[in-house]
Amino acid sequence: MGEVLLWIIGTGLIGYIAWVIIKSVFNTSNLGKSVSGMITRIGYIIGAGIYGGLALNAFQIAMHAGSGERNAEQTMSAMLLRQPFGPWLVSGIGAIIVGYGLFELYSGMTKKFLGKFNLQKMNEHERKVAEKSGKTGLISRGVVLALIGTFFIQTALSSNPGEAKGLDGALAEVSQQPFGQWLLGITALGLTLYGVYEITRGRYERMSFGK
């Protein structure tokens, strides 16, 4: 069933990419045109590009057209490094990813993410699920995104696309730390809870379509 699962994952990622672009262009989270709001909206577009690479890899592997050994982040960074001011572009992307990761971390620790929900439409159990899964999930995702952004900055400093890593590279880095397997298990649990949070958010998110 592996190839079928890859087609499902690739198709799901296309849907997610479309949603991320809509969030950026139509400002569904009401981020406005402040510096932080624009950085977040630009981060959405960068994320759409990364997820696009993952979707392409999934389809290629499903069709036996690629091995998936070279990840989307390395491909994108190699392309950018060939451009004028390439290292600056890659480091800028890395800084945005780090900043967004820190924002996710802050949002989880302060529970500011609850402002994104139509809480009046949720029962007590749903609010508790959103609060607990969101707090743990966003903290875990924030740490992982900060690591991914750091890898991009390392890529810019070394001009070596091999330094760029995605989710798999970030998790591998966690596993290599003292008590790495325990840390990896905790991170995996946190990312699972992030999935629960996103499912709840998909049902009860407060949305507006601004500019």
PDB file of C-alpha atoms in Angstrom:
ATOM      1  CA  MET A   1       0.000   0.000   0.000  1.00  0.00           C
ATOM      2  CA  GLY A   2       3.066   2.272   0.045  1.00  0.00           C
ATOM      3  CA  GLU A   3       2.533   3.788  -3.390  1.00  0.00           C
ATOM      4  CA  VAL A   4      -1.155   4.446  -2.669  1.00  0.00           C
ATOM      5  CA  LEU A   5      -0.207   6.206   0.573  1.00  0.00           C
ATOM      6  CA  LEU A   6       2.333   8.338  -1.283  1.00  0.00           C
ATOM      7  CA  TRP A   7      -0.324   9.442  -3.802  1.00  0.00           C
ATOM      8  CA  ILE A   8      -2.657  10.324  -0.918  1.00  0.00           C
ATOM      9  CA  ILE A   9       0.085  12.254   0.877  1.00  0.00           C
ATOM     10  CA  GLY A  10       1.094  14.118  -2.293  1.00  0.00           C
ATOM     11  CA  THR A  11      -2.513  15.047  -3.057  1.00  0.00           C
ATOM     12  CA  GLY A  12      -3.071  16.155   0.532  1.00  0.00           C
ATOM     13  CA  LEU A  13       0.032  18.336   0.375  1.00  0.00           C
ATOM     14  CA  ILE A  14      -1.274  20.040  -2.770  1.00  0.00           C
ATOM     15  CA  GLY A  15      -4.460  20.898  -0.883  1.00  0.00           C
ATOM     16  CA  TYR A  16      -2.387  22.227   2.022  1.00  0.00           C
ATOM     17  CA  ILE A  17      -0.213  24.296  -0.340  1.00  0.00           C
ATOM     18  CA  ALA A  18      -3.337  25.859  -1.869  1.00  0.00           C
ATOM     19  CA  TRP A  19      -4.625  26.728   1.610  1.00  0.00           C
ATOM     20  CA  VAL A  20      -1.281  28.254   2.680  1.00  0.00           C
ATOM     21  CA  ILE A  21      -1.240  30.465  -0.435  1.00  0.00           C
ATOM     22  CA  ILE A  22      -4.820  31.563   0.273  1.00  0.00           C
ATOM     23  CA  LYS A  23      -3.806  32.427   3.855  1.00  0.00           C
ATOM     24  CA  SER A  24      -0.959  34.575   2.586  1.00  0.00           C
ATOM     25  CA  VAL A  25      -2.765  36.358  -0.271  1.00  0.00           C
ATOM     26  CA  PHE A  26      -6.183  36.888   1.348  1.00  0.00           C
ATOM     27  CA  ASN A  27      -4.904  37.375   4.917  1.00  0.00           C
ATOM     28  CA  THR A  28      -7.393  34.917   6.435  1.00  0.00           C
ATOM     29  CA  SER A  29      -5.684  35.171   9.838  1.00  0.00           C
ATOM     30  CA  ASN A  30      -6.060  38.973   9.830  1.00  0.00           C
ATOM     31  CA  LEU A  31      -2.313  39.517  10.164  1.00  0.00           C
ATOM     32  CA  GLY A  32      -2.466  42.912   8.498  1.00  0.00           C
ATOM     33  CA  LYS A  33       0.440  44.756   6.888  1.00  0.00           C
ATOM     34  CA  SER A  34       2.617  45.160   9.967  1.00  0.00           C
ATOM     35  CA  VAL A  35       6.223  43.974   9.786  1.00  0.00           C
ATOM     36  CA  SER A  36       5.478  40.808  11.768  1.00  0.00           C
ATOM     37  CA  GLY A  37       2.319  40.177   9.748  1.00  0.00           C
ATOM     38  CA  MET A  38       4.094  40.526   6.413  1.00  0.00           C
ATOM     39  CA  ILE A  39       6.984  38.320   7.566  1.00  0.00           C
ATOM     40  CA  THR A  40       4.487  35.644   8.567  1.00  0.00           C
ATOM     41  CA  ARG A  41       2.667  35.916   5.237  1.00  0.00           C
ATOM     42  CA  ILE A  42       5.965  35.674   3.336  1.00  0.00           C
ATOM     43  CA  GLY A  43       6.805  32.666   5.504  1.00  0.00           C
ATOM     44  CA  TYR A  44       3.595  31.018   4.288  1.00  0.00           C
ATOM     45  CA  ILE A  45       4.776  31.348   0.681  1.00  0.00           C
ATOM     46  CA  ILE A  46       8.207  29.929   1.520  1.00  0.00           C
ATOM     47  CA  GLY A  47       6.491  27.056   3.301  1.00  0.00           C
ATOM     48  CA  ALA A  48       4.329  26.451   0.223  1.00  0.00           C
ATOM     49  CA  GLY A  49       7.501  26.094  -1.861  1.00  0.00           C
ATOM     50  CA  ILE A  50       9.021  23.597   0.583  1.00  0.00           C
ATOM     51  CA  TYR A  51       5.824  21.555   0.779  1.00  0.00           C
ATOM     52  CA  GLY A  52       5.630  21.683  -3.017  1.00  0.00           C
ATOM     53  CA  GLY A  53       9.018  19.992  -3.160  1.00  0.00           C
ATOM     54  CA  LEU A  54       7.826  17.343  -0.715  1.00  0.00           C
ATOM     55  CA  ALA A  55       4.702  16.712  -2.789  1.00  0.00           C
ATOM     56  CA  LEU A  56       6.806  16.395  -5.959  1.00  0.00           C
ATOM     57  CA  ASN A  57       9.113  13.922  -4.199  1.00  0.00           C
ATOM     58  CA  ALA A  58       6.123  11.868  -3.046  1.00  0.00           C
ATOM     59  CA  PHE A  59       4.745  11.654  -6.597  1.00  0.00           C
ATOM     60  CA  GLN A  60       8.175  10.841  -8.072  1.00  0.00           C
ATOM     61  CA  ILE A  61       8.767   8.023  -5.603  1.00  0.00           C
ATOM     62  CA  ALA A  62       5.232   6.678  -6.177  1.00  0.00           C
ATOM     63  CA  MET A  63       5.924   6.604  -9.938  1.00  0.00           C
ATOM     64  CA  HIS A  64       9.452   5.212  -9.422  1.00  0.00           C
ATOM     65  CA  ALA A  65      10.779   8.371 -11.055  1.00  0.00           C
ATOM     66  CA  GLY A  66      13.001   9.430  -8.162  1.00  0.00           C
ATOM     67  CA  SER A  67      14.676   7.996  -5.108  1.00  0.00           C
ATOM     68  CA  GLY A  68      13.944  10.906  -2.795  1.00  0.00           C
ATOM     69  CA  GLU A  69      17.572  10.877  -1.620  1.00  0.00           C
ATOM     70  CA  ARG A  70      18.064  14.578  -2.346  1.00  0.00           C
ATOM     71  CA  ASN A  71      15.519  16.509  -0.319  1.00  0.00           C
ATOM     72  CA  ALA A  72      13.496  19.495  -1.479  1.00  0.00           C
ATOM     73  CA  GLU A  73      15.385  21.882   0.796  1.00  0.00           C
ATOM     74  CA  GLN A  74      18.740  20.948  -0.743  1.00  0.00           C
ATOM     75  CA  THR A  75      17.339  21.317  -4.269  1.00  0.00           C
ATOM     76  CA  MET A  76      15.851  24.733  -3.492  1.00  0.00           C
ATOM     77  CA  SER A  77      18.968  26.007  -1.719  1.00  0.00           C
ATOM     78  CA  ALA A  78      21.196  24.835  -4.601  1.00  0.00           C
ATOM     79  CA  MET A  79      19.009  26.760  -7.055  1.00  0.00           C
ATOM     80  CA  LEU A  80      19.060  29.897  -4.914  1.00  0.00           C
ATOM     81  CA  LEU A  81      22.810  29.760  -4.314  1.00  0.00           C
ATOM     82  CA  ARG A  82      23.343  29.997  -8.080  1.00  0.00           C
ATOM     83  CA  GLN A  83      21.483  33.327  -8.180  1.00  0.00           C
ATOM     84  CA  PRO A  84      23.058  36.772  -7.643  1.00  0.00           C
ATOM     85  CA  PHE A  85      23.306  37.356  -3.893  1.00  0.00           C
ATOM     86  CA  GLY A  86      22.372  33.686  -3.482  1.00  0.00           C
ATOM     87  CA  PRO A  87      23.866  33.256   0.022  1.00  0.00           C
ATOM     88  CA  TRP A  88      21.955  36.334   1.176  1.00  0.00           C
ATOM     89  CA  LEU A  89      18.715  34.905  -0.211  1.00  0.00           C
ATOM     90  CA  VAL A  90      19.253  31.563   1.522  1.00  0.00           C
ATOM     91  CA  SER A  91      20.214  33.182   4.826  1.00  0.00           C
ATOM     92  CA  GLY A  92      17.163  35.443   4.577  1.00  0.00           C
ATOM     93  CA  ILE A  93      14.918  32.416   4.115  1.00  0.00           C
ATOM     94  CA  GLY A  94      16.636  30.757   7.056  1.00  0.00           C
ATOM     95  CA  ALA A  95      16.095  33.824   9.240  1.00  0.00           C
ATOM     96  CA  ILE A  96      12.387  33.924   8.322  1.00  0.00           C
ATOM     97  CA  ILE A  97      11.998  30.221   9.148  1.00  0.00           C
ATOM     98  CA  VAL A  98      13.792  30.704  12.491  1.00  0.00           C
ATOM     99  CA  GLY A  99      11.629  33.729  13.245  1.00  0.00           C
ATOM    100  CA  TYR A 100       8.450  31.842  12.416  1.00  0.00           C
ATOM    101  CA  GLY A 101       9.610  28.930  14.584  1.00  0.00           C
ATOM    102  CA  LEU A 102      10.204  31.287  17.511  1.00  0.00           C
ATOM    103  CA  PHE A 103       6.779  32.816  16.898  1.00  0.00           C
ATOM    104  CA  GLU A 104       5.200  29.338  17.046  1.00  0.00           C
ATOM    105  CA  LEU A 105       7.136  28.630  20.246  1.00  0.00           C
ATOM    106  CA  TYR A 106       5.960  31.902  21.799  1.00  0.00           C
ATOM    107  CA  SER A 107       2.384  31.301  20.674  1.00  0.00           C
ATOM    108  CA  GLY A 108       2.385  27.860  22.275  1.00  0.00           C
ATOM    109  CA  MET A 109       3.924  28.988  25.556  1.00  0.00           C
ATOM    110  CA  THR A 110       1.555  31.963  25.954  1.00  0.00           C
ATOM    111  CA  LYS A 111      -1.530  30.186  24.499  1.00  0.00           C
ATOM    112  CA  LYS A 112      -2.085  33.131  22.147  1.00  0.00           C
ATOM    113  CA  PHE A 113      -3.127  30.605  19.494  1.00  0.00           C
ATOM    114  CA  LEU A 114      -6.494  30.257  21.238  1.00  0.00           C
ATOM    115  CA  GLY A 115      -7.444  33.600  19.726  1.00  0.00           C
ATOM    116  CA  LYS A 116      -7.618  31.848  16.346  1.00  0.00           C
ATOM    117  CA  PHE A 117     -10.580  29.707  17.446  1.00  0.00           C
ATOM    118  CA  ASN A 118     -14.303  30.399  17.508  1.00  0.00           C
ATOM    119  CA  LEU A 119     -14.384  29.343  21.157  1.00  0.00           C
ATOM    120  CA  GLN A 120     -18.100  30.064  21.499  1.00  0.00           C
ATOM    121  CA  LYS A 121     -18.807  27.278  19.009  1.00  0.00           C
ATOM    122  CA  MET A 122     -16.733  24.725  20.947  1.00  0.00           C
ATOM    123  CA  ASN A 123     -17.793  22.652  23.927  1.00  0.00           C
ATOM    124  CA  GLU A 124     -15.589  22.330  27.006  1.00  0.00           C
ATOM    125  CA  HIS A 125     -13.947  19.094  25.864  1.00  0.00           C
ATOM    126  CA  GLU A 126     -13.064  20.570  22.462  1.00  0.00           C
ATOM    127  CA  ARG A 127     -11.580  23.679  24.090  1.00  0.00           C
ATOM    128  CA  LYS A 128      -9.393  21.543  26.358  1.00  0.00           C
ATOM    129  CA  VAL A 129      -8.213  19.428  23.414  1.00  0.00           C
ATOM    130  CA  ALA A 130      -7.371  22.572  21.422  1.00  0.00           C
ATOM    131  CA  GLU A 131      -5.549  24.161  24.359  1.00  0.00           C
ATOM    132  CA  LYS A 132      -3.430  21.165  25.417  1.00  0.00           C
ATOM    133  CA  SER A 133      -2.611  19.863  21.934  1.00  0.00           C
ATOM    134  CA  GLY A 134      -1.926  23.378  20.652  1.00  0.00           C
ATOM    135  CA  LYS A 135       0.427  24.283  23.483  1.00  0.00           C
ATOM    136  CA  THR A 136       2.558  21.137  23.245  1.00  0.00           C
ATOM    137  CA  GLY A 137       2.325  20.886  19.461  1.00  0.00           C
ATOM    138  CA  LEU A 138       3.300  24.480  18.721  1.00  0.00           C
ATOM    139  CA  ILE A 139       6.255  24.356  21.105  1.00  0.00           C
ATOM    140  CA  SER A 140       7.517  21.176  19.423  1.00  0.00           C
ATOM    141  CA  ARG A 141       6.991  22.549  15.925  1.00  0.00           C
ATOM    142  CA  GLY A 142       8.617  25.846  16.854  1.00  0.00           C
ATOM    143  CA  VAL A 143      11.775  24.059  17.974  1.00  0.00           C
ATOM    144  CA  VAL A 144      11.889  21.954  14.790  1.00  0.00           C
ATOM    145  CA  LEU A 145      11.334  24.980  12.524  1.00  0.00           C
ATOM    146  CA  ALA A 146      14.071  26.906  14.324  1.00  0.00           C
ATOM    147  CA  LEU A 147      16.445  24.003  13.623  1.00  0.00           C
ATOM    148  CA  ILE A 148      15.446  23.906   9.935  1.00  0.00           C
ATOM    149  CA  GLY A 149      16.030  27.655   9.622  1.00  0.00           C
ATOM    150  CA  THR A 150      19.423  27.267  11.295  1.00  0.00           C
ATOM    151  CA  PHE A 151      20.383  24.655   8.684  1.00  0.00           C
ATOM    152  CA  PHE A 152      19.487  27.131   5.921  1.00  0.00           C
ATOM    153  CA  ILE A 153      21.708  29.778   7.508  1.00  0.00           C
ATOM    154  CA  GLN A 154      24.540  27.235   7.748  1.00  0.00           C
ATOM    155  CA  THR A 155      23.987  26.528   4.039  1.00  0.00           C
ATOM    156  CA  ALA A 156      24.392  30.223   3.223  1.00  0.00           C
ATOM    157  CA  LEU A 157      27.576  30.514   5.291  1.00  0.00           C
ATOM    158  CA  SER A 158      29.189  27.436   3.748  1.00  0.00           C
ATOM    159  CA  SER A 159      27.616  27.766   0.255  1.00  0.00           C
ATOM    160  CA  ASN A 160      27.018  24.016   0.500  1.00  0.00           C
ATOM    161  CA  PRO A 161      23.443  22.885  -0.376  1.00  0.00           C
ATOM    162  CA  GLY A 162      24.095  19.682   1.551  1.00  0.00           C
ATOM    163  CA  GLU A 163      23.838  21.678   4.771  1.00  0.00           C
ATOM    164  CA  ALA A 164      20.138  22.367   4.097  1.00  0.00           C
ATOM    165  CA  LYS A 165      17.843  19.958   5.873  1.00  0.00           C
ATOM    166  CA  GLY A 166      14.118  19.624   6.294  1.00  0.00           C
ATOM    167  CA  LEU A 167      11.998  17.906   8.905  1.00  0.00           C
ATOM    168  CA  ASP A 168      13.947  14.650   8.660  1.00  0.00           C
ATOM    169  CA  GLY A 169      17.272  16.446   9.160  1.00  0.00           C
ATOM    170  CA  ALA A 170      15.946  18.413  12.122  1.00  0.00           C
ATOM    171  CA  LEU A 171      14.683  15.247  13.807  1.00  0.00           C
ATOM    172  CA  ALA A 172      18.001  13.504  13.104  1.00  0.00           C
ATOM    173  CA  GLU A 173      19.763  16.429  14.803  1.00  0.00           C
ATOM    174  CA  VAL A 174      17.508  16.017  17.849  1.00  0.00           C
ATOM    175  CA  SER A 175      18.306  12.296  18.012  1.00  0.00           C
ATOM    176  CA  GLN A 176      22.060  13.017  18.136  1.00  0.00           C
ATOM    177  CA  GLN A 177      21.814  15.097  21.312  1.00  0.00           C
ATOM    178  CA  PRO A 178      22.362  13.665  24.826  1.00  0.00           C
ATOM    179  CA  PHE A 179      19.323  11.482  25.605  1.00  0.00           C
ATOM    180  CA  GLY A 180      18.516  11.944  21.909  1.00  0.00           C
ATOM    181  CA  GLN A 181      16.122   9.007  21.598  1.00  0.00           C
ATOM    182  CA  TRP A 182      14.039  10.320  24.495  1.00  0.00           C
ATOM    183  CA  LEU A 183      14.082  13.810  23.019  1.00  0.00           C
ATOM    184  CA  LEU A 184      13.075  12.397  19.647  1.00  0.00           C
ATOM    185  CA  GLY A 185      10.166  10.508  21.226  1.00  0.00           C
ATOM    186  CA  ILE A 186       8.983  13.641  23.030  1.00  0.00           C
ATOM    187  CA  THR A 187       9.291  15.671  19.820  1.00  0.00           C
ATOM    188  CA  ALA A 188       7.351  13.022  17.880  1.00  0.00           C
ATOM    189  CA  LEU A 189       4.589  13.108  20.505  1.00  0.00           C
ATOM    190  CA  GLY A 190       4.531  16.901  20.297  1.00  0.00           C
ATOM    191  CA  LEU A 191       4.240  16.845  16.497  1.00  0.00           C
ATOM    192  CA  THR A 192       1.438  14.283  16.763  1.00  0.00           C
ATOM    193  CA  LEU A 193      -0.381  16.644  19.119  1.00  0.00           C
ATOM    194  CA  TYR A 194       0.261  19.433  16.612  1.00  0.00           C
ATOM    195  CA  GLY A 195      -1.655  17.314  14.103  1.00  0.00           C
ATOM    196  CA  VAL A 196      -4.555  17.042  16.575  1.00  0.00           C
ATOM    197  CA  TYR A 197      -4.421  20.817  17.058  1.00  0.00           C
ATOM    198  CA  GLU A 198      -4.548  21.417  13.289  1.00  0.00           C
ATOM    199  CA  ILE A 199      -7.530  19.084  12.887  1.00  0.00           C
ATOM    200  CA  THR A 200      -9.366  21.031  15.591  1.00  0.00           C
ATOM    201  CA  ARG A 201      -8.281  24.321  14.038  1.00  0.00           C
ATOM    202  CA  GLY A 202      -9.544  23.210  10.644  1.00  0.00           C
ATOM    203  CA  ARG A 203     -12.993  22.820  12.166  1.00  0.00           C
ATOM    204  CA  TYR A 204     -13.154  25.882  14.426  1.00  0.00           C
ATOM    205  CA  GLU A 205     -10.678  28.458  13.111  1.00  0.00           C
ATOM    206  CA  ARG A 206     -11.775  32.073  13.135  1.00  0.00           C
ATOM    207  CA  MET A 207     -11.251  33.376   9.591  1.00  0.00           C
ATOM    208  CA  SER A 208     -11.517  36.740   7.893  1.00  0.00           C
ATOM    209  CA  PHE A 209     -10.628  37.719   4.353  1.00  0.00           C
ATOM    210  CA  GLY A 210      -8.736  40.997   4.456  1.00  0.00           C
ATOM    211  CA  LYS A 211      -5.884  42.418   2.379  1.00  0.00           C
TER     212      LYS A 211
END
